[in-house]
Amino acid sequence: MKKLFFLIISTLFIVPTIANAHTALTTSNPEDGQVVTEDLTEMVLTFEGQIESLSTMKLLKVGQEVPINVELQEKQMIGTLSTPLDNGSYLIEWSIAGEDGHLITGEIPFTVQMEQEVEQEQTTDTKEPITTEKDDSKAEDQLKSDNTTEQNNTQSSNTIKIIVSVVVVLILGIGIFLLFGRKK
């Protein structure tokens, strides 16, 4: 009976460790939903564990990819731009392979909203900013929708992992109980 008790307790401690071995995003610059008001030429994503060379980062503005140079440094992924970003809504799409080999993806929406010089405002046509604002508004709505969907998928995935872990532990416990219980 002591062996059975020890085996069940050991299984309970091992299963959560296996289920939570994935590397997660700890910090980012810019942050999720941040309004950037200064020149942005570098984006830094920091993760809990070391990331592998298969990891990628894309920067999108209204669905169009903006070219960036991506560099991996142990727990960080750094995206460098040749010129600062223009005003508008952006989305960082990242995908990493953690030490455990699992592929993890995520998105970070943010907005660049820098003050424009007075000269530029006087020379631009008034219809252009309205069109840009409409495009930016549509992009922001799309980003919010995508972000909500991603959060719902993550919550569903975590719930499924917990349920599967509990079922596996119960099946193991019942199987071991039946195996050792029949010997008496």
PDB file of C-alpha atoms in Angstrom:
ATOM      1  CA  MET A   1       0.000   0.000   0.000  1.00  0.00           C
ATOM      2  CA  LYS A   2       2.909   2.339   0.724  1.00  0.00           C
ATOM      3  CA  LYS A   3       4.235   1.753  -2.798  1.00  0.00           C
ATOM      4  CA  LEU A   4       0.863   2.649  -4.298  1.00  0.00           C
ATOM      5  CA  PHE A   5       0.629   5.822  -2.235  1.00  0.00           C
ATOM      6  CA  PHE A   6       4.188   6.828  -3.207  1.00  0.00           C
ATOM      7  CA  LEU A   7       3.495   6.162  -6.914  1.00  0.00           C
ATOM      8  CA  ILE A   8       0.321   8.265  -6.927  1.00  0.00           C
ATOM      9  CA  ILE A   9       1.988  11.183  -5.123  1.00  0.00           C
ATOM     10  CA  SER A  10       4.985  11.021  -7.489  1.00  0.00           C
ATOM     11  CA  THR A  11       2.679  11.085 -10.505  1.00  0.00           C
ATOM     12  CA  LEU A  12       0.850  14.134  -9.165  1.00  0.00           C
ATOM     13  CA  PHE A  13       4.131  16.047  -8.897  1.00  0.00           C
ATOM     14  CA  ILE A  14       5.434  14.984 -12.324  1.00  0.00           C
ATOM     15  CA  VAL A  15       2.344  15.727 -14.467  1.00  0.00           C
ATOM     16  CA  PRO A  16       2.115  19.504 -13.755  1.00  0.00           C
ATOM     17  CA  THR A  17       5.829  19.879 -14.517  1.00  0.00           C
ATOM     18  CA  ILE A  18       5.414  18.215 -17.894  1.00  0.00           C
ATOM     19  CA  ALA A  19       2.314  20.244 -18.775  1.00  0.00           C
ATOM     20  CA  ASN A  20       3.932  23.603 -17.936  1.00  0.00           C
ATOM     21  CA  ALA A  21       7.374  23.095 -19.507  1.00  0.00           C
ATOM     22  CA  HIS A  22       6.737  25.643 -22.276  1.00  0.00           C
ATOM     23  CA  THR A  23       8.585  28.922 -22.607  1.00  0.00           C
ATOM     24  CA  ALA A  24       6.358  31.989 -22.264  1.00  0.00           C
ATOM     25  CA  LEU A  25       6.744  35.673 -23.125  1.00  0.00           C
ATOM     26  CA  THR A  26       7.661  37.641 -19.975  1.00  0.00           C
ATOM     27  CA  THR A  27       8.148  41.197 -21.288  1.00  0.00           C
ATOM     28  CA  SER A  28       8.051  43.083 -24.559  1.00  0.00           C
ATOM     29  CA  ASN A  29       8.951  46.524 -25.834  1.00  0.00           C
ATOM     30  CA  PRO A  30       6.558  47.789 -27.078  1.00  0.00           C
ATOM     31  CA  GLU A  31       4.024  46.213 -24.730  1.00  0.00           C
ATOM     32  CA  ASP A  32       0.663  44.754 -25.745  1.00  0.00           C
ATOM     33  CA  GLY A  33      -1.674  47.641 -26.652  1.00  0.00           C
ATOM     34  CA  GLN A  34       0.940  50.345 -25.974  1.00  0.00           C
ATOM     35  CA  VAL A  35       0.733  53.738 -27.697  1.00  0.00           C
ATOM     36  CA  VAL A  36       4.306  54.623 -28.708  1.00  0.00           C
ATOM     37  CA  THR A  37       5.003  58.365 -28.810  1.00  0.00           C
ATOM     38  CA  GLU A  38       8.764  58.268 -29.529  1.00  0.00           C
ATOM     39  CA  ASP A  39      10.856  56.997 -32.444  1.00  0.00           C
ATOM     40  CA  LEU A  40      10.762  53.204 -32.431  1.00  0.00           C
ATOM     41  CA  THR A  41      13.638  51.434 -34.186  1.00  0.00           C
ATOM     42  CA  GLU A  42      13.980  48.339 -31.986  1.00  0.00           C
ATOM     43  CA  MET A  43      11.506  45.792 -30.623  1.00  0.00           C
ATOM     44  CA  VAL A  44      12.603  43.444 -27.831  1.00  0.00           C
ATOM     45  CA  LEU A  45      10.724  40.311 -26.737  1.00  0.00           C
ATOM     46  CA  THR A  46      12.002  38.557 -23.594  1.00  0.00           C
ATOM     47  CA  PHE A  47      11.002  34.962 -22.765  1.00  0.00           C
ATOM     48  CA  GLU A  48      11.182  32.776 -19.631  1.00  0.00           C
ATOM     49  CA  GLY A  49      13.610  30.282 -21.115  1.00  0.00           C
ATOM     50  CA  GLN A  50      16.154  30.052 -23.883  1.00  0.00           C
ATOM     51  CA  ILE A  51      14.713  30.196 -27.405  1.00  0.00           C
ATOM     52  CA  GLU A  52      15.965  28.173 -30.346  1.00  0.00           C
ATOM     53  CA  SER A  53      17.079  29.299 -33.811  1.00  0.00           C
ATOM     54  CA  LEU A  54      13.727  28.373 -35.420  1.00  0.00           C
ATOM     55  CA  SER A  55      12.109  31.379 -33.717  1.00  0.00           C
ATOM     56  CA  THR A  56      10.710  34.176 -35.921  1.00  0.00           C
ATOM     57  CA  MET A  57       9.251  37.674 -35.623  1.00  0.00           C
ATOM     58  CA  LYS A  58       7.175  39.614 -38.180  1.00  0.00           C
ATOM     59  CA  LEU A  59       5.996  43.212 -38.042  1.00  0.00           C
ATOM     60  CA  LEU A  60       2.732  44.004 -39.842  1.00  0.00           C
ATOM     61  CA  LYS A  61       1.023  47.313 -40.616  1.00  0.00           C
ATOM     62  CA  VAL A  62      -2.542  46.918 -41.933  1.00  0.00           C
ATOM     63  CA  GLY A  63      -1.718  43.367 -43.036  1.00  0.00           C
ATOM     64  CA  GLN A  64       1.451  44.383 -44.919  1.00  0.00           C
ATOM     65  CA  GLU A  65       4.783  43.093 -43.627  1.00  0.00           C
ATOM     66  CA  VAL A  66       7.323  45.731 -42.592  1.00  0.00           C
ATOM     67  CA  PRO A  67      10.955  44.597 -43.125  1.00  0.00           C
ATOM     68  CA  ILE A  68      12.931  44.050 -39.901  1.00  0.00           C
ATOM     69  CA  ASN A  69      16.213  42.366 -38.979  1.00  0.00           C
ATOM     70  CA  VAL A  70      15.705  39.740 -36.263  1.00  0.00           C
ATOM     71  CA  GLU A  71      18.465  38.694 -33.872  1.00  0.00           C
ATOM     72  CA  LEU A  72      18.193  35.944 -31.229  1.00  0.00           C
ATOM     73  CA  GLN A  73      20.084  36.247 -27.936  1.00  0.00           C
ATOM     74  CA  GLU A  74      19.440  33.407 -25.453  1.00  0.00           C
ATOM     75  CA  LYS A  75      16.107  34.526 -23.923  1.00  0.00           C
ATOM     76  CA  GLN A  76      15.529  37.555 -26.188  1.00  0.00           C
ATOM     77  CA  MET A  77      14.354  38.155 -29.731  1.00  0.00           C
ATOM     78  CA  ILE A  78      15.340  41.604 -31.017  1.00  0.00           C
ATOM     79  CA  GLY A  79      13.813  43.161 -34.140  1.00  0.00           C
ATOM     80  CA  THR A  80      15.694  46.141 -35.584  1.00  0.00           C
ATOM     81  CA  LEU A  81      14.278  48.623 -38.106  1.00  0.00           C
ATOM     82  CA  SER A  82      16.363  50.681 -40.540  1.00  0.00           C
ATOM     83  CA  THR A  83      14.092  53.722 -40.036  1.00  0.00           C
ATOM     84  CA  PRO A  84      11.639  54.663 -37.255  1.00  0.00           C
ATOM     85  CA  LEU A  85       8.035  53.565 -37.721  1.00  0.00           C
ATOM     86  CA  ASP A  86       5.398  55.924 -39.119  1.00  0.00           C
ATOM     87  CA  ASN A  87       2.178  56.654 -37.253  1.00  0.00           C
ATOM     88  CA  GLY A  88      -0.342  53.824 -37.376  1.00  0.00           C
ATOM     89  CA  SER A  89      -1.385  50.486 -35.906  1.00  0.00           C
ATOM     90  CA  TYR A  90       1.115  47.640 -35.935  1.00  0.00           C
ATOM     91  CA  LEU A  91       1.157  43.978 -34.993  1.00  0.00           C
ATOM     92  CA  ILE A  92       4.172  41.908 -33.972  1.00  0.00           C
ATOM     93  CA  GLU A  93       3.629  38.223 -34.784  1.00  0.00           C
ATOM     94  CA  TRP A  94       6.147  35.986 -33.045  1.00  0.00           C
ATOM     95  CA  SER A  95       6.771  32.275 -33.090  1.00  0.00           C
ATOM     96  CA  ILE A  96       9.371  30.566 -30.901  1.00  0.00           C
ATOM     97  CA  ALA A  97      10.717  27.090 -30.388  1.00  0.00           C
ATOM     98  CA  GLY A  98      11.513  26.665 -26.709  1.00  0.00           C
ATOM     99  CA  GLU A  99      14.084  24.373 -25.138  1.00  0.00           C
ATOM    100  CA  ASP A 100      11.462  21.631 -24.963  1.00  0.00           C
ATOM    101  CA  GLY A 101      10.978  21.858 -28.763  1.00  0.00           C
ATOM    102  CA  HIS A 102       7.356  23.001 -28.688  1.00  0.00           C
ATOM    103  CA  LEU A 103       6.323  25.786 -31.060  1.00  0.00           C
ATOM    104  CA  ILE A 104       4.637  28.723 -29.301  1.00  0.00           C
ATOM    105  CA  THR A 105       3.103  31.721 -31.091  1.00  0.00           C
ATOM    106  CA  GLY A 106       1.713  35.074 -30.062  1.00  0.00           C
ATOM    107  CA  GLU A 107       0.813  38.586 -31.164  1.00  0.00           C
ATOM    108  CA  ILE A 108       1.515  42.028 -29.748  1.00  0.00           C
ATOM    109  CA  PRO A 109      -0.613  44.870 -31.130  1.00  0.00           C
ATOM    110  CA  PHE A 110       0.600  48.427 -30.604  1.00  0.00           C
ATOM    111  CA  THR A 111       0.132  51.897 -32.075  1.00  0.00           C
ATOM    112  CA  VAL A 112       2.692  54.514 -33.073  1.00  0.00           C
ATOM    113  CA  GLN A 113       1.300  58.005 -32.537  1.00  0.00           C
ATOM    114  CA  MET A 114       3.992  60.661 -32.741  1.00  0.00           C
ATOM    115  CA  GLU A 115       3.351  64.376 -33.027  1.00  0.00           C
ATOM    116  CA  GLN A 116       3.880  65.631 -36.561  1.00  0.00           C
ATOM    117  CA  GLU A 117       5.733  68.839 -37.317  1.00  0.00           C
ATOM    118  CA  VAL A 118       3.656  71.965 -37.999  1.00  0.00           C
ATOM    119  CA  GLU A 119       5.076  72.299 -41.531  1.00  0.00           C
ATOM    120  CA  GLN A 120       3.916  68.827 -42.504  1.00  0.00           C
ATOM    121  CA  GLU A 121       0.396  69.467 -41.217  1.00  0.00           C
ATOM    122  CA  GLN A 122       0.068  72.665 -43.270  1.00  0.00           C
ATOM    123  CA  THR A 123       1.265  71.085 -46.516  1.00  0.00           C
ATOM    124  CA  THR A 124      -0.768  67.883 -46.351  1.00  0.00           C
ATOM    125  CA  ASP A 125      -4.211  67.612 -47.850  1.00  0.00           C
ATOM    126  CA  THR A 126      -7.000  67.327 -45.255  1.00  0.00           C
ATOM    127  CA  LYS A 127      -8.481  64.270 -46.972  1.00  0.00           C
ATOM    128  CA  GLU A 128      -5.347  62.146 -46.513  1.00  0.00           C
ATOM    129  CA  PRO A 129      -5.336  62.030 -42.688  1.00  0.00           C
ATOM    130  CA  ILE A 130      -9.032  61.098 -42.673  1.00  0.00           C
ATOM    131  CA  THR A 131      -8.346  58.125 -44.950  1.00  0.00           C
ATOM    132  CA  THR A 132      -5.363  57.120 -42.845  1.00  0.00           C
ATOM    133  CA  GLU A 133      -7.418  57.351 -39.655  1.00  0.00           C
ATOM    134  CA  LYS A 134     -10.103  55.134 -41.189  1.00  0.00           C
ATOM    135  CA  ASP A 135      -7.473  52.593 -42.252  1.00  0.00           C
ATOM    136  CA  ASP A 136      -5.866  52.744 -38.805  1.00  0.00           C
ATOM    137  CA  SER A 137      -9.263  52.350 -37.123  1.00  0.00           C
ATOM    138  CA  LYS A 138     -10.008  49.266 -39.234  1.00  0.00           C
ATOM    139  CA  ALA A 139      -6.567  47.865 -38.452  1.00  0.00           C
ATOM    140  CA  GLU A 140      -7.052  48.475 -34.714  1.00  0.00           C
ATOM    141  CA  ASP A 141     -10.429  46.718 -34.801  1.00  0.00           C
ATOM    142  CA  GLN A 142      -8.823  43.790 -36.642  1.00  0.00           C
ATOM    143  CA  LEU A 143      -5.961  43.646 -34.120  1.00  0.00           C
ATOM    144  CA  LYS A 144      -8.359  43.705 -31.152  1.00  0.00           C
ATOM    145  CA  SER A 145     -10.451  40.943 -32.719  1.00  0.00           C
ATOM    146  CA  ASP A 146      -7.370  38.806 -33.437  1.00  0.00           C
ATOM    147  CA  ASN A 147      -6.013  39.390 -29.920  1.00  0.00           C
ATOM    148  CA  THR A 148      -9.330  38.375 -28.312  1.00  0.00           C
ATOM    149  CA  THR A 149      -9.435  35.216 -30.437  1.00  0.00           C
ATOM    150  CA  GLU A 150      -5.841  34.381 -29.455  1.00  0.00           C
ATOM    151  CA  GLN A 151      -6.651  34.816 -25.739  1.00  0.00           C
ATOM    152  CA  ASN A 152      -9.735  32.590 -26.042  1.00  0.00           C
ATOM    153  CA  ASN A 153      -7.695  29.905 -27.833  1.00  0.00           C
ATOM    154  CA  THR A 154      -5.008  30.043 -25.132  1.00  0.00           C
ATOM    155  CA  GLN A 155      -7.592  29.712 -22.344  1.00  0.00           C
ATOM    156  CA  SER A 156      -9.254  26.761 -24.108  1.00  0.00           C
ATOM    157  CA  SER A 157      -5.879  25.113 -24.646  1.00  0.00           C
ATOM    158  CA  ASN A 158      -4.951  25.459 -20.961  1.00  0.00           C
ATOM    159  CA  THR A 159      -8.319  24.060 -19.847  1.00  0.00           C
ATOM    160  CA  ILE A 160      -7.902  21.046 -22.125  1.00  0.00           C
ATOM    161  CA  LYS A 161      -4.379  20.406 -20.788  1.00  0.00           C
ATOM    162  CA  ILE A 162      -5.629  20.468 -17.200  1.00  0.00           C
ATOM    163  CA  ILE A 163      -8.546  18.137 -17.933  1.00  0.00           C
ATOM    164  CA  VAL A 164      -6.338  15.661 -19.807  1.00  0.00           C
ATOM    165  CA  SER A 165      -3.775  15.702 -16.975  1.00  0.00           C
ATOM    166  CA  VAL A 166      -6.442  14.999 -14.343  1.00  0.00           C
ATOM    167  CA  VAL A 167      -7.965  12.171 -16.412  1.00  0.00           C
ATOM    168  CA  VAL A 168      -4.544  10.557 -16.957  1.00  0.00           C
ATOM    169  CA  VAL A 169      -3.764  10.706 -13.230  1.00  0.00           C
ATOM    170  CA  LEU A 170      -7.161   9.214 -12.358  1.00  0.00           C
ATOM    171  CA  ILE A 171      -6.754   6.387 -14.873  1.00  0.00           C
ATOM    172  CA  LEU A 172      -3.259   5.636 -13.568  1.00  0.00           C
ATOM    173  CA  GLY A 173      -4.502   5.692  -9.973  1.00  0.00           C
ATOM    174  CA  ILE A 174      -7.442   3.391 -10.693  1.00  0.00           C
ATOM    175  CA  GLY A 175      -5.251   1.035 -12.731  1.00  0.00           C
ATOM    176  CA  ILE A 176      -2.632   0.792 -10.012  1.00  0.00           C
ATOM    177  CA  PHE A 177      -5.303   0.325  -7.343  1.00  0.00           C
ATOM    178  CA  LEU A 178      -6.888  -2.509  -9.317  1.00  0.00           C
ATOM    179  CA  LEU A 179      -3.498  -4.082 -10.004  1.00  0.00           C
ATOM    180  CA  PHE A 180      -2.373  -4.056  -6.383  1.00  0.00           C
ATOM    181  CA  GLY A 181      -5.868  -4.619  -4.976  1.00  0.00           C
ATOM    182  CA  ARG A 182      -6.343  -7.982  -6.732  1.00  0.00           C
ATOM    183  CA  LYS A 183      -3.231  -9.507  -5.152  1.00  0.00           C
ATOM    184  CA  LYS A 184      -4.905  -9.691  -1.724  1.00  0.00           C
TER     185      LYS A 184
END
